Amino acid sequence: MNLSKKNLLDLYIHHRRIQSQLHELTYLFWECTLRCNFTCIHCGSDCRHESIVSDMPKEDFLKVLSDLRPHVNPNKTMIVLTGGEPLMRSDLEECGEAMYNMGYPWGFVTNGWGLTQHRLNSLLDTGLRSVTISLDGYSEETHEWFRGKKGSWLKALNAISRVTATPGLIYDVVTCVNKRSITELNRLKELLITLDVTHWRLFTVFPKGRAKDEPLLKLSVDEFVEMMDFISETRKEGKINVSYGCEGYLGDYEMEVRDAPFFCQAGIHIGSVLANGDISACPSLRGDYVQGNIYKDNFHDVWNTRFQVMRNRSWTKTGKCANCKNYKYCQGNGLHLRDEKTGELLQCHLEMMGKSAIEPNPKSIRKLADVLRFFT
């Protein structure tokens, strides 16, 4: 790593520490349903068309937002609806209008299946600010293998075309890179450019939910590095703003494949309300590290007085992280990549790139040197 980048990362450590102390809520995710019309191969939510967990009544979540208003600037607190598939809620427009009237910008994450022009127009009328659409392959075969839904590739393309043609709407396209889609990245890039997509985000799955049992979802070291190089080169081309997702410390690739250094903001800037009312942080955490429940706790009180497990990560300096020379930059990686019960790190991005993250033990080096001297 060159000296200037190292100096920037060192400065960023202080920024993260200050932000952890301030913990200003800027993103609030609402898992508004666990129903989904897809059976995605990687899903961490284990969503189904008919979920055993009922949709949260909109009034319950709107009360959370109402209680928060005296304590936050609504205009600077983004509300993002996730699922399941948010478009399966028939009252999404009512939810959106109520949030907009309270001053909150809002958006949602979708597979695109239900985003017809009529539905998009009705959502825009209620103040819709942002949309994230998933497209997981250049070919119909790759995308539909991943998403488990025949016809979903064309539906996603049509949804993307409608979104890019909407002036003022903030959007991005997200792609999960796996062993099938890694070979299609260049063609997928060109396709997205022809669709006038300006913002594209790539991510890789982590070993939880359905993903942990599917070997085709895990990239090899060579494939992961290939993806990093692809992102870096595409950013230099300047035809489309592509980035790697926010998870994981990436060593030399920091600030090469995304705009800012790695910073897991779960519980620091990002909170969430799950479908059953549980209060957590980044949606990737799912049911881990739950800090309360809106049906018995006040969200703002929980946000202010709990979440210490996320704001002070010193407890993560165990196992393979204990002697890692990059720990000060990584802080134990994304919290969703740890087993909540054991604290074990399930996935290290440096190891995914084939790099050793462990600082050699001086005692071991001296012992080895003594052995070598004996034989020479």
Tab-separated table of C-alpha atoms in Angstrom:
chain	number	residue	atom	x	y	z
A	1	MET	CA	0.000	0.000	0.000
A	2	ASN	CA	1.416	3.405	-0.942
A	3	LEU	CA	2.146	5.917	1.793
A	4	SER	CA	-0.505	8.477	0.815
A	5	LYS	CA	-3.282	5.887	0.945
A	6	LYS	CA	-2.012	4.569	4.265
A	7	ASN	CA	-2.024	8.111	5.677
A	8	LEU	CA	-5.621	8.619	4.521
A	9	LEU	CA	-6.697	5.355	6.123
A	10	ASP	CA	-4.973	6.351	9.358
A	11	LEU	CA	-6.898	9.638	9.385
A	12	TYR	CA	-10.131	7.813	8.649
A	13	ILE	CA	-9.726	5.808	11.854
A	14	HIS	CA	-10.323	9.016	13.841
A	15	HIS	CA	-13.350	9.872	11.696
A	16	ARG	CA	-14.923	6.485	12.415
A	17	ARG	CA	-14.280	6.850	16.137
A	18	ILE	CA	-15.998	10.253	16.239
A	19	GLN	CA	-18.950	9.008	14.180
A	20	SER	CA	-19.372	6.054	16.533
A	21	GLN	CA	-19.599	8.448	19.474
A	22	LEU	CA	-22.084	10.732	17.707
A	23	HIS	CA	-24.109	7.824	16.198
A	24	GLU	CA	-26.356	10.077	14.138
A	25	LEU	CA	-29.127	8.016	12.544
A	26	THR	CA	-29.080	8.701	8.795
A	27	TYR	CA	-30.504	5.453	7.356
A	28	LEU	CA	-33.448	3.543	8.772
A	29	PHE	CA	-34.462	0.299	7.083
A	30	TRP	CA	-37.930	-1.132	7.451
A	31	GLU	CA	-38.403	-4.820	6.702
A	32	CYS	CA	-41.959	-4.140	5.662
A	33	THR	CA	-42.774	-7.709	4.590
A	34	LEU	CA	-41.312	-11.191	4.528
A	35	ARG	CA	-43.487	-12.169	1.583
A	36	CYS	CA	-41.658	-12.596	-1.704
A	37	ASN	CA	-42.564	-13.740	-5.208
A	38	PHE	CA	-39.026	-15.100	-5.805
A	39	THR	CA	-37.027	-17.988	-4.338
A	40	CYS	CA	-33.518	-16.528	-4.605
A	41	ILE	CA	-30.748	-19.052	-4.135
A	42	HIS	CA	-28.803	-16.812	-1.743
A	43	CYS	CA	-31.593	-15.378	0.403
A	44	GLY	CA	-30.682	-14.714	4.023
A	45	SER	CA	-34.272	-13.943	4.968
A	46	ASP	CA	-35.742	-17.273	3.880
A	47	CYS	CA	-38.699	-15.360	2.460
A	48	ARG	CA	-41.725	-17.093	0.952
A	49	HIS	CA	-44.760	-16.110	-1.078
A	50	GLU	CA	-46.867	-16.504	2.063
A	51	SER	CA	-44.788	-15.753	5.143
A	52	ILE	CA	-45.563	-17.113	8.592
A	53	VAL	CA	-44.744	-13.610	9.861
A	54	SER	CA	-47.504	-11.165	8.932
A	55	ASP	CA	-46.695	-7.812	7.364
A	56	MET	CA	-46.214	-5.150	9.994
A	57	PRO	CA	-49.195	-2.771	9.960
A	58	LYS	CA	-48.040	0.530	8.498
A	59	GLU	CA	-49.354	2.404	11.538
A	60	ASP	CA	-46.859	0.608	13.782
A	61	PHE	CA	-43.846	1.699	11.761
A	62	LEU	CA	-45.209	5.190	11.170
A	63	LYS	CA	-45.456	5.608	14.935
A	64	VAL	CA	-41.707	4.885	15.141
A	65	LEU	CA	-41.075	7.658	12.616
A	66	SER	CA	-43.395	10.021	14.437
A	67	ASP	CA	-41.630	9.385	17.755
A	68	LEU	CA	-38.261	9.968	16.063
A	69	ARG	CA	-39.147	13.324	14.492
A	70	PRO	CA	-38.295	15.513	17.517
A	71	HIS	CA	-34.843	13.902	17.735
A	72	VAL	CA	-33.672	13.771	14.103
A	73	ASN	CA	-33.810	15.942	11.024
A	74	PRO	CA	-36.359	13.998	8.942
A	75	ASN	CA	-35.052	15.527	5.709
A	76	LYS	CA	-31.649	13.949	6.400
A	77	THR	CA	-32.921	10.560	7.573
A	78	MET	CA	-33.441	8.188	4.656
A	79	ILE	CA	-36.097	5.495	5.068
A	80	VAL	CA	-35.527	2.389	2.939
A	81	LEU	CA	-38.105	-0.377	2.656
A	82	THR	CA	-36.820	-3.928	2.281
A	83	GLY	CA	-38.288	-7.393	2.467
A	84	GLY	CA	-39.119	-9.846	1.158
A	85	GLU	CA	-40.373	-7.858	-1.796
A	86	PRO	CA	-41.830	-4.456	-0.779
A	87	LEU	CA	-43.966	-4.247	-3.926
A	88	MET	CA	-46.070	-7.127	-2.600
A	89	ARG	CA	-47.596	-4.651	-0.145
A	90	SER	CA	-50.736	-3.188	-1.679
A	91	ASP	CA	-50.538	-0.225	0.726
A	92	LEU	CA	-46.997	0.808	-0.266
A	93	GLU	CA	-48.284	4.099	-1.670
A	94	GLU	CA	-50.078	4.883	1.585
A	95	CYS	CA	-46.899	4.133	3.533
A	96	GLY	CA	-44.853	6.310	1.201
A	97	GLU	CA	-47.251	9.244	1.327
A	98	ALA	CA	-47.322	9.191	5.131
A	99	MET	CA	-43.513	9.127	5.325
A	100	TYR	CA	-43.238	11.917	2.775
A	101	ASN	CA	-45.739	14.055	4.681
A	102	MET	CA	-43.604	13.672	7.811
A	103	GLY	CA	-40.617	14.997	5.872
A	104	TYR	CA	-38.722	11.725	5.410
A	105	PRO	CA	-37.194	10.856	2.023
A	106	TRP	CA	-37.944	7.225	1.236
A	107	GLY	CA	-37.092	4.458	-1.160
A	108	PHE	CA	-37.165	0.693	-1.534
A	109	VAL	CA	-35.202	-2.323	-2.741
A	110	THR	CA	-36.906	-4.501	-5.352
A	111	ASN	CA	-36.468	-7.420	-7.697
A	112	GLY	CA	-38.328	-5.348	-10.298
A	113	TRP	CA	-41.057	-7.875	-11.048
A	114	GLY	CA	-43.936	-5.658	-9.962
A	115	LEU	CA	-42.502	-2.296	-10.988
A	116	THR	CA	-44.807	-1.528	-13.895
A	117	GLN	CA	-44.955	2.010	-15.253
A	118	HIS	CA	-48.334	2.483	-13.585
A	119	ARG	CA	-46.989	1.335	-10.196
A	120	LEU	CA	-43.884	3.481	-10.530
A	121	ASN	CA	-45.993	6.545	-11.341
A	122	SER	CA	-48.248	5.983	-8.338
A	123	LEU	CA	-45.219	5.620	-6.054
A	124	LEU	CA	-43.614	8.760	-7.477
A	125	ASP	CA	-46.814	10.632	-6.671
A	126	THR	CA	-46.300	9.742	-2.996
A	127	GLY	CA	-42.767	11.174	-2.851
A	128	LEU	CA	-40.619	8.181	-3.821
A	129	ARG	CA	-36.955	9.294	-3.744
A	130	SER	CA	-34.881	6.185	-4.503
A	131	VAL	CA	-35.033	2.671	-5.952
A	132	THR	CA	-32.542	-0.193	-5.922
A	133	ILE	CA	-33.112	-2.941	-8.511
A	134	SER	CA	-31.366	-6.326	-8.658
A	135	LEU	CA	-29.945	-7.661	-11.916
A	136	ASP	CA	-27.763	-10.710	-11.425
A	137	GLY	CA	-26.488	-11.680	-14.838
A	138	TYR	CA	-26.017	-10.618	-18.436
A	139	SER	CA	-27.893	-13.684	-19.592
A	140	GLU	CA	-31.438	-14.689	-18.832
A	141	GLU	CA	-30.186	-18.116	-17.734
A	142	THR	CA	-27.747	-16.773	-15.132
A	143	HIS	CA	-30.141	-14.253	-13.597
A	144	GLU	CA	-33.076	-16.657	-13.399
A	145	TRP	CA	-30.961	-19.465	-11.929
A	146	PHE	CA	-29.976	-17.047	-9.181
A	147	ARG	CA	-33.418	-15.537	-8.616
A	148	GLY	CA	-35.452	-18.720	-9.049
A	149	LYS	CA	-38.113	-17.071	-11.194
A	150	LYS	CA	-38.806	-17.616	-14.880
A	151	GLY	CA	-39.251	-14.333	-16.724
A	152	SER	CA	-37.542	-12.293	-13.999
A	153	TRP	CA	-34.587	-11.190	-16.180
A	154	LEU	CA	-36.752	-9.318	-18.695
A	155	LYS	CA	-38.903	-7.879	-15.912
A	156	ALA	CA	-35.772	-6.516	-14.226
A	157	LEU	CA	-34.514	-4.976	-17.474
A	158	ASN	CA	-37.869	-3.273	-18.063
A	159	ALA	CA	-37.918	-1.965	-14.485
A	160	ILE	CA	-34.389	-0.600	-14.878
A	161	SER	CA	-35.360	1.158	-18.115
A	162	ARG	CA	-38.324	2.823	-16.414
A	163	VAL	CA	-36.214	3.987	-13.479
A	164	THR	CA	-33.387	5.417	-15.591
A	165	ALA	CA	-35.951	7.337	-17.645
A	166	THR	CA	-37.391	9.037	-14.546
A	167	PRO	CA	-35.816	12.488	-14.008
A	168	GLY	CA	-34.643	13.203	-10.469
A	169	LEU	CA	-35.089	9.661	-9.160
A	170	ILE	CA	-32.049	8.322	-7.296
A	171	TYR	CA	-31.340	4.702	-8.177
A	172	ASP	CA	-28.759	1.994	-8.490
A	173	VAL	CA	-28.577	-1.495	-9.946
A	174	VAL	CA	-27.080	-4.208	-7.737
A	175	THR	CA	-25.499	-7.455	-8.879
A	176	CYS	CA	-24.466	-10.428	-6.780
A	177	VAL	CA	-21.275	-11.760	-8.344
A	178	ASN	CA	-20.931	-15.543	-8.271
A	179	LYS	CA	-19.184	-18.265	-10.238
A	180	ARG	CA	-21.706	-17.988	-13.074
A	181	SER	CA	-21.946	-14.213	-13.353
A	182	ILE	CA	-18.203	-13.473	-12.957
A	183	THR	CA	-17.668	-14.412	-16.616
A	184	GLU	CA	-20.428	-12.040	-17.746
A	185	LEU	CA	-19.330	-8.832	-16.041
A	186	ASN	CA	-17.974	-7.094	-19.140
A	187	ARG	CA	-21.071	-7.894	-21.194
A	188	LEU	CA	-23.322	-6.930	-18.288
A	189	LYS	CA	-21.489	-3.615	-18.011
A	190	GLU	CA	-22.094	-2.849	-21.686
A	191	LEU	CA	-25.757	-3.817	-21.341
A	192	LEU	CA	-26.253	-1.477	-18.399
A	193	ILE	CA	-24.543	1.355	-20.267
A	194	THR	CA	-26.968	0.898	-23.188
A	195	LEU	CA	-29.803	1.144	-20.638
A	196	ASP	CA	-28.375	4.503	-19.469
A	197	VAL	CA	-27.546	3.135	-16.011
A	198	THR	CA	-25.149	5.448	-14.200
A	199	HIS	CA	-24.802	3.685	-10.813
A	200	TRP	CA	-24.005	-0.009	-10.443
A	201	ARG	CA	-23.079	-1.826	-7.241
A	202	LEU	CA	-21.511	-5.280	-7.054
A	203	PHE	CA	-21.512	-7.466	-3.975
A	204	THR	CA	-20.655	-10.996	-2.933
A	205	VAL	CA	-22.668	-13.244	-0.668
A	206	PHE	CA	-21.733	-14.148	2.873
A	207	PRO	CA	-22.056	-17.633	4.391
A	208	LYS	CA	-25.456	-17.339	6.047
A	209	GLY	CA	-29.004	-18.277	5.090
A	210	ARG	CA	-29.393	-20.287	1.884
A	211	ALA	CA	-26.053	-19.017	0.582
A	212	LYS	CA	-23.899	-21.035	2.962
A	213	ASP	CA	-24.907	-24.318	1.284
A	214	GLU	CA	-24.403	-23.274	-2.351
A	215	PRO	CA	-20.783	-23.637	-3.578
A	216	LEU	CA	-21.478	-21.804	-6.858
A	217	LEU	CA	-22.008	-18.603	-4.896
A	218	LYS	CA	-18.510	-18.485	-3.411
A	219	LEU	CA	-15.797	-16.949	-5.567
A	220	SER	CA	-12.294	-18.409	-5.596
A	221	VAL	CA	-9.348	-16.158	-4.736
A	222	ASP	CA	-8.596	-15.643	-8.445
A	223	GLU	CA	-12.230	-14.831	-9.185
A	224	PHE	CA	-12.507	-12.368	-6.314
A	225	VAL	CA	-9.346	-10.552	-7.436
A	226	GLU	CA	-10.657	-10.593	-11.006
A	227	MET	CA	-13.806	-8.831	-9.808
A	228	MET	CA	-11.786	-6.246	-7.867
A	229	ASP	CA	-9.644	-5.526	-10.951
A	230	PHE	CA	-12.760	-5.283	-13.106
A	231	ILE	CA	-14.292	-2.686	-10.773
A	232	SER	CA	-11.062	-0.708	-10.571
A	233	GLU	CA	-10.604	-0.609	-14.365
A	234	THR	CA	-14.265	0.221	-15.000
A	235	ARG	CA	-14.084	3.147	-12.594
A	236	LYS	CA	-11.069	4.458	-14.495
A	237	GLU	CA	-13.012	4.209	-17.775
A	238	GLY	CA	-15.652	6.547	-16.355
A	239	LYS	CA	-18.573	5.235	-18.445
A	240	ILE	CA	-20.531	3.937	-15.464
A	241	ASN	CA	-20.110	4.549	-11.728
A	242	VAL	CA	-19.474	1.040	-10.403
A	243	SER	CA	-18.478	0.135	-6.865
A	244	TYR	CA	-18.118	-2.820	-4.561
A	245	GLY	CA	-20.631	-3.057	-1.720
A	246	CYS	CA	-19.900	-1.519	1.658
A	247	GLU	CA	-18.820	-4.746	3.341
A	248	GLY	CA	-15.262	-5.778	4.084
A	249	TYR	CA	-11.840	-4.173	4.369
A	250	LEU	CA	-10.042	-4.551	1.023
A	251	GLY	CA	-6.413	-3.618	1.666
A	252	ASP	CA	-4.763	-2.178	-1.445
A	253	TYR	CA	-8.150	-1.936	-3.180
A	254	GLU	CA	-9.441	0.555	-0.622
A	255	MET	CA	-10.599	3.736	-2.419
A	256	GLU	CA	-9.918	1.945	-5.728
A	257	VAL	CA	-13.228	0.092	-5.911
A	258	ARG	CA	-15.487	2.438	-3.920
A	259	ASP	CA	-15.501	6.094	-2.997
A	260	ALA	CA	-14.721	5.895	0.721
A	261	PRO	CA	-12.693	3.572	2.957
A	262	PHE	CA	-14.389	0.608	4.586
A	263	PHE	CA	-16.641	1.579	7.482
A	264	CYS	CA	-19.261	-0.787	8.877
A	265	GLN	CA	-21.957	1.703	9.870
A	266	ALA	CA	-24.337	-0.813	11.430
A	267	GLY	CA	-25.627	0.709	14.665
A	268	ILE	CA	-23.630	3.885	14.042
A	269	HIS	CA	-25.564	5.528	11.208
A	270	ILE	CA	-27.800	2.611	10.184
A	271	GLY	CA	-30.748	1.189	12.102
A	272	SER	CA	-33.565	-1.127	11.138
A	273	VAL	CA	-36.970	-2.343	12.200
A	274	LEU	CA	-37.632	-5.977	11.299
A	275	ALA	CA	-40.986	-7.442	10.304
A	276	ASN	CA	-41.678	-8.680	13.839
A	277	GLY	CA	-40.776	-5.312	15.396
A	278	ASP	CA	-37.210	-6.195	16.411
A	279	ILE	CA	-34.785	-3.263	16.433
A	280	SER	CA	-31.488	-4.003	14.749
A	281	ALA	CA	-29.137	-2.259	12.330
A	282	CYS	CA	-27.956	-3.151	8.829
A	283	PRO	CA	-30.461	-5.499	7.096
A	284	SER	CA	-27.582	-7.919	6.458
A	285	LEU	CA	-27.556	-8.668	10.183
A	286	ARG	CA	-31.076	-10.031	9.983
A	287	GLY	CA	-31.999	-11.406	13.403
A	288	ASP	CA	-28.519	-11.033	14.885
A	289	TYR	CA	-27.606	-8.399	17.485
A	290	VAL	CA	-31.225	-7.391	18.147
A	291	GLN	CA	-31.284	-4.454	20.575
A	292	GLY	CA	-34.989	-4.184	21.384
A	293	ASN	CA	-38.473	-4.348	19.930
A	294	ILE	CA	-40.767	-1.482	18.980
A	295	TYR	CA	-43.721	-3.159	20.706
A	296	LYS	CA	-42.068	-2.809	24.104
A	297	ASP	CA	-39.274	-0.246	23.603
A	298	ASN	CA	-39.016	3.300	22.296
A	299	PHE	CA	-36.828	3.238	19.188
A	300	HIS	CA	-35.033	6.486	19.984
A	301	ASP	CA	-34.221	5.349	23.530
A	302	VAL	CA	-32.838	2.086	22.181
A	303	TRP	CA	-30.798	3.924	19.555
A	304	ASN	CA	-29.270	6.225	22.162
A	305	THR	CA	-28.627	3.793	24.999
A	306	ARG	CA	-27.878	0.451	23.358
A	307	PHE	CA	-25.979	-0.692	20.238
A	308	GLN	CA	-22.686	-0.617	22.168
A	309	VAL	CA	-21.765	-3.959	20.634
A	310	MET	CA	-21.667	-2.110	17.301
A	311	ARG	CA	-20.150	1.182	18.406
A	312	ASN	CA	-17.231	-0.297	20.297
A	313	ARG	CA	-15.807	-3.146	18.224
A	314	SER	CA	-12.841	-3.922	20.499
A	315	TRP	CA	-14.488	-7.241	21.384
A	316	THR	CA	-13.879	-8.417	17.799
A	317	LYS	CA	-10.103	-8.514	18.319
A	318	THR	CA	-10.171	-12.258	18.895
A	319	GLY	CA	-9.414	-15.394	16.909
A	320	LYS	CA	-7.787	-14.662	13.573
A	321	CYS	CA	-8.324	-10.929	14.163
A	322	ALA	CA	-6.246	-10.902	17.364
A	323	ASN	CA	-2.865	-10.572	15.622
A	324	CYS	CA	-4.010	-9.073	12.335
A	325	LYS	CA	-1.791	-6.241	11.147
A	326	ASN	CA	-4.811	-4.624	9.437
A	327	TYR	CA	-7.156	-4.725	12.430
A	328	LYS	CA	-7.040	-0.978	13.038
A	329	TYR	CA	-8.435	-0.391	9.533
A	330	CYS	CA	-10.854	-3.309	9.516
A	331	GLN	CA	-12.135	-3.371	13.131
A	332	GLY	CA	-13.117	-6.994	12.737
A	333	ASN	CA	-14.845	-6.637	9.335
A	334	GLY	CA	-18.580	-6.207	8.823
A	335	LEU	CA	-20.607	-7.261	11.843
A	336	HIS	CA	-22.837	-9.464	9.677
A	337	LEU	CA	-19.743	-11.578	8.900
A	338	ARG	CA	-19.477	-12.740	12.514
A	339	ASP	CA	-21.316	-15.481	14.302
A	340	GLU	CA	-23.329	-13.675	16.973
A	341	LYS	CA	-23.112	-16.527	19.484
A	342	THR	CA	-19.408	-17.365	19.201
A	343	GLY	CA	-17.999	-14.089	17.861
A	344	GLU	CA	-16.143	-16.097	15.209
A	345	LEU	CA	-15.295	-14.269	11.986
A	346	LEU	CA	-16.989	-16.186	9.174
A	347	GLN	CA	-15.398	-14.343	6.274
A	348	CYS	CA	-12.271	-12.195	5.896
A	349	HIS	CA	-11.965	-10.188	2.706
A	350	LEU	CA	-8.180	-10.175	2.850
A	351	GLU	CA	-8.235	-13.964	2.882
A	352	MET	CA	-10.712	-13.865	0.000
A	353	MET	CA	-7.968	-12.099	-1.950
A	354	GLY	CA	-5.390	-14.683	-0.925
A	355	LYS	CA	-3.549	-12.340	1.420
A	356	SER	CA	-2.242	-13.164	4.855
A	357	ALA	CA	-3.806	-10.874	7.420
A	358	ILE	CA	-1.721	-12.114	10.322
A	359	GLU	CA	1.365	-10.345	11.553
A	360	PRO	CA	4.152	-12.925	12.011
A	361	ASN	CA	4.895	-13.691	15.652
A	362	PRO	CA	8.431	-12.386	16.498
A	363	LYS	CA	9.018	-15.286	18.885
A	364	SER	CA	8.194	-17.774	16.137
A	365	ILE	CA	10.536	-15.984	13.744
A	366	ARG	CA	13.395	-16.088	16.260
A	367	LYS	CA	12.754	-19.767	16.946
A	368	LEU	CA	12.801	-20.532	13.227
A	369	ALA	CA	16.037	-18.575	12.841
A	370	ASP	CA	17.621	-20.626	15.640
A	371	VAL	CA	16.590	-23.849	13.930
A	372	LEU	CA	18.018	-22.679	10.594
A	373	ARG	CA	21.312	-21.730	12.253
A	374	PHE	CA	21.530	-25.212	13.756
A	375	PHE	CA	21.283	-26.817	10.332
A	376	THR	CA	23.776	-24.414	8.755
